[in-house]
Amino acid sequence: IWYLNKVRSGKLPAIELNDKIITESDDIISALEEEFGLLGSSISSDKLYKIRKLEREIFRSWCNWLCIKSFSFIDSSFRKNSFMDCIKKLEELLSFSDSGFIDPSKTTREKTSPGTGDIIFIPYIERINASLIYYKGFNLRERYSYIDKWLTLFENSSTYRATQGDF
C-alpha cells in the first residue's frame, strides 16, 4: 500500500528523485543522467538509438519463437532462425568491444563498467536465456561466446548479483 501511496498508478518501474515520482523508463534514465552524469552513452544518443532498436528486434523475434504457436516444423524453424539472425547481431556487436560491454562506461579509477546500453539490454537477455533453456532447450551462453562473456562480466559485479533475475 505504501507503493500505491507514492505511485498512484502502480506502474513499474518508478523512482522518486528530488521529491518527484518518475514512472517512464526513458524519463527515469534521463533524470538519473541529469542528476548523476552519464553512464556510457546518453539515453538520447544516436548510438543508443541503434542499440535500443536492436534490443527491440531481438525481443520481437524471441517472442515470436517462444510465444506464438507454430503449426509446422518449417514455421518453427523459421522463427528459430529469425531469432538466431537477430541475436547474432548482438554477438557481433559484442565481438568488437574491447571491454566486453555494449556501451562501456569508465569509472574514475579507469575501471570499465556497463553503460546505459548494457543496462537496457540485461533484463531482456536474462529473460531470453532462462526461457529458451527451459522451453526450447536452447542455451544462449553455449552458442554465443561473446554473449556469455558479457553475462559473466555482469555476474562478476556484486551490484548486478543483488538485482539479477532468479533463474
Tab-separated table of C-alpha atoms in Angstrom:
chain	number	residue	atom	x	y	z
A	1	ILE	CA	0.000	0.000	0.000
A	2	TRP	CA	2.923	2.328	0.664
A	3	TYR	CA	3.898	1.987	-3.008
A	4	LEU	CA	0.428	2.939	-4.241
A	5	ASN	CA	0.507	5.936	-1.934
A	6	LYS	CA	3.658	7.076	-3.750
A	7	VAL	CA	2.817	5.831	-7.263
A	8	ARG	CA	-0.942	6.075	-7.621
A	9	SER	CA	-0.933	4.261	-10.979
A	10	GLY	CA	1.039	1.325	-9.559
A	11	LYS	CA	3.342	1.488	-12.610
A	12	LEU	CA	6.757	-0.124	-12.667
A	13	PRO	CA	9.477	0.933	-12.882
A	14	ALA	CA	9.248	4.042	-10.761
A	15	ILE	CA	11.661	6.184	-8.795
A	16	GLU	CA	11.370	9.158	-6.532
A	17	LEU	CA	14.086	11.698	-7.268
A	18	ASN	CA	14.172	15.198	-5.832
A	19	ASP	CA	10.635	14.770	-4.462
A	20	LYS	CA	9.310	13.828	-7.912
A	21	ILE	CA	7.872	10.440	-8.914
A	22	ILE	CA	9.001	9.295	-12.379
A	23	THR	CA	7.445	6.215	-13.989
A	24	GLU	CA	8.582	6.056	-17.621
A	25	SER	CA	11.853	4.170	-18.215
A	26	ASP	CA	13.377	6.732	-20.587
A	27	ASP	CA	12.381	9.586	-18.284
A	28	ILE	CA	13.940	7.752	-15.331
A	29	ILE	CA	17.211	7.259	-17.213
A	30	SER	CA	17.212	10.908	-18.385
A	31	ALA	CA	16.608	12.150	-14.833
A	32	LEU	CA	19.389	9.934	-13.464
A	33	GLU	CA	21.765	11.141	-16.191
A	34	GLU	CA	20.915	14.747	-15.370
A	35	GLU	CA	21.372	14.199	-11.639
A	36	PHE	CA	24.427	11.917	-11.590
A	37	GLY	CA	26.015	12.116	-15.054
A	38	LEU	CA	26.234	9.723	-17.967
A	39	LEU	CA	26.818	6.008	-17.640
A	40	GLY	CA	28.295	5.267	-21.062
A	41	SER	CA	26.235	6.907	-23.807
A	42	SER	CA	23.304	9.231	-23.217
A	43	ILE	CA	19.816	7.745	-23.496
A	44	SER	CA	19.174	10.278	-26.284
A	45	SER	CA	22.323	9.491	-28.322
A	46	ASP	CA	22.297	8.038	-31.825
A	47	LYS	CA	24.436	5.143	-30.561
A	48	LEU	CA	21.819	4.131	-28.008
A	49	TYR	CA	19.041	4.598	-30.528
A	50	LYS	CA	20.662	1.909	-32.689
A	51	ILE	CA	21.303	-0.348	-29.681
A	52	ARG	CA	17.715	0.016	-28.496
A	53	LYS	CA	16.440	-0.751	-31.992
A	54	LEU	CA	18.460	-3.999	-31.924
A	55	GLU	CA	17.112	-4.817	-28.452
A	56	ARG	CA	13.538	-4.439	-29.734
A	57	GLU	CA	14.329	-6.581	-32.796
A	58	ILE	CA	15.742	-9.358	-30.592
A	59	PHE	CA	12.800	-9.093	-28.200
A	60	ARG	CA	10.245	-9.403	-31.027
A	61	SER	CA	11.989	-12.376	-32.620
A	62	TRP	CA	12.254	-14.101	-29.224
A	63	CYS	CA	8.540	-13.548	-28.537
A	64	ASN	CA	7.650	-14.861	-31.998
A	65	TRP	CA	9.672	-18.024	-31.472
A	66	LEU	CA	8.725	-18.617	-27.852
A	67	CYS	CA	5.115	-17.446	-27.588
A	68	ILE	CA	3.428	-17.944	-30.954
A	69	LYS	CA	2.313	-21.491	-31.628
A	70	SER	CA	3.953	-22.975	-34.694
A	71	PHE	CA	1.785	-25.250	-36.806
A	72	SER	CA	4.619	-26.883	-38.697
A	73	PHE	CA	8.282	-27.751	-38.368
A	74	ILE	CA	9.058	-25.278	-41.147
A	75	ASP	CA	7.294	-22.459	-39.285
A	76	SER	CA	9.088	-23.327	-36.039
A	77	SER	CA	12.449	-23.466	-37.821
A	78	PHE	CA	11.774	-20.126	-39.482
A	79	ARG	CA	11.015	-18.495	-36.099
A	80	LYS	CA	14.118	-20.026	-34.517
A	81	ASN	CA	16.315	-18.917	-37.433
A	82	SER	CA	14.857	-15.395	-37.277
A	83	PHE	CA	15.747	-15.211	-33.594
A	84	MET	CA	19.239	-16.557	-34.258
A	85	ASP	CA	19.767	-13.965	-37.016
A	86	CYS	CA	18.845	-11.198	-34.576
A	87	ILE	CA	20.889	-12.490	-31.651
A	88	LYS	CA	23.920	-12.870	-33.953
A	89	LYS	CA	23.830	-9.077	-34.367
A	90	LEU	CA	24.301	-8.689	-30.613
A	91	GLU	CA	27.073	-11.302	-30.667
A	92	GLU	CA	28.791	-9.360	-33.462
A	93	LEU	CA	28.399	-6.046	-31.624
A	94	LEU	CA	29.992	-7.566	-28.527
A	95	SER	CA	32.789	-9.140	-30.590
A	96	PHE	CA	34.034	-5.646	-31.495
A	97	SER	CA	34.070	-4.462	-27.886
A	98	ASP	CA	37.458	-4.263	-26.161
A	99	SER	CA	35.767	-4.157	-22.741
A	100	GLY	CA	33.184	-6.861	-23.389
A	101	PHE	CA	30.350	-4.385	-22.791
A	102	ILE	CA	27.865	-2.998	-25.319
A	103	ASP	CA	28.185	0.580	-24.098
A	104	PRO	CA	31.159	0.743	-21.714
A	105	SER	CA	31.468	3.392	-19.050
A	106	LYS	CA	34.794	4.390	-17.495
A	107	THR	CA	34.803	4.992	-13.759
A	108	THR	CA	37.177	7.392	-12.046
A	109	ARG	CA	39.664	4.549	-11.424
A	110	GLU	CA	39.634	3.796	-15.171
A	111	LYS	CA	37.747	0.617	-14.474
A	112	THR	CA	35.284	-0.269	-17.213
A	113	SER	CA	31.674	-0.777	-16.174
A	114	PRO	CA	28.446	-1.415	-18.063
A	115	GLY	CA	26.826	1.655	-19.557
A	116	THR	CA	23.217	2.581	-20.217
A	117	GLY	CA	23.083	0.382	-23.337
A	118	ASP	CA	24.111	-2.631	-21.260
A	119	ILE	CA	21.640	-1.777	-18.502
A	120	ILE	CA	18.822	-1.589	-21.054
A	121	PHE	CA	19.734	-4.978	-22.561
A	122	ILE	CA	20.491	-7.099	-19.484
A	123	PRO	CA	16.966	-7.816	-18.160
A	124	TYR	CA	15.809	-8.935	-21.598
A	125	ILE	CA	18.798	-11.183	-22.240
A	126	GLU	CA	18.387	-12.717	-18.763
A	127	ARG	CA	14.745	-13.488	-19.524
A	128	ILE	CA	15.501	-14.719	-23.039
A	129	ASN	CA	18.267	-17.030	-21.836
A	130	ALA	CA	16.214	-18.552	-18.998
A	131	SER	CA	13.070	-19.078	-21.067
A	132	LEU	CA	14.829	-20.570	-24.081
A	133	ILE	CA	16.710	-23.084	-21.958
A	134	TYR	CA	13.512	-24.107	-20.211
A	135	TYR	CA	11.064	-24.148	-23.117
A	136	LYS	CA	13.265	-24.800	-26.155
A	137	GLY	CA	16.433	-26.433	-24.785
A	138	PHE	CA	18.362	-23.592	-26.450
A	139	ASN	CA	21.324	-22.362	-24.414
A	140	LEU	CA	22.310	-18.863	-25.466
A	141	ARG	CA	25.517	-18.951	-23.442
A	142	GLU	CA	26.768	-22.173	-25.004
A	143	ARG	CA	26.102	-20.948	-28.545
A	144	TYR	CA	27.348	-17.357	-28.304
A	145	SER	CA	30.699	-16.859	-26.578
A	146	TYR	CA	30.629	-13.055	-26.552
A	147	ILE	CA	27.163	-13.000	-25.001
A	148	ASP	CA	28.422	-15.500	-22.415
A	149	LYS	CA	31.435	-13.258	-21.704
A	150	TRP	CA	29.116	-10.228	-21.371
A	151	LEU	CA	26.838	-12.056	-18.924
A	152	THR	CA	29.883	-13.234	-16.962
A	153	LEU	CA	31.140	-9.643	-16.693
A	154	PHE	CA	27.793	-8.702	-15.144
A	155	GLU	CA	27.832	-11.703	-12.814
A	156	ASN	CA	31.251	-10.670	-11.503
A	157	SER	CA	29.649	-7.499	-10.141
A	158	SER	CA	28.118	-7.682	-6.653
A	159	THR	CA	25.745	-4.856	-7.621
A	160	TYR	CA	24.391	-6.899	-10.505
A	161	ARG	CA	24.184	-10.113	-8.494
A	162	ALA	CA	21.999	-8.288	-5.950
A	163	THR	CA	19.464	-7.459	-8.684
A	164	GLN	CA	19.899	-10.445	-11.010
A	165	GLY	CA	16.759	-12.304	-12.011
A	166	ASP	CA	16.179	-15.677	-10.400
A	167	PHE	CA	16.586	-18.415	-12.988
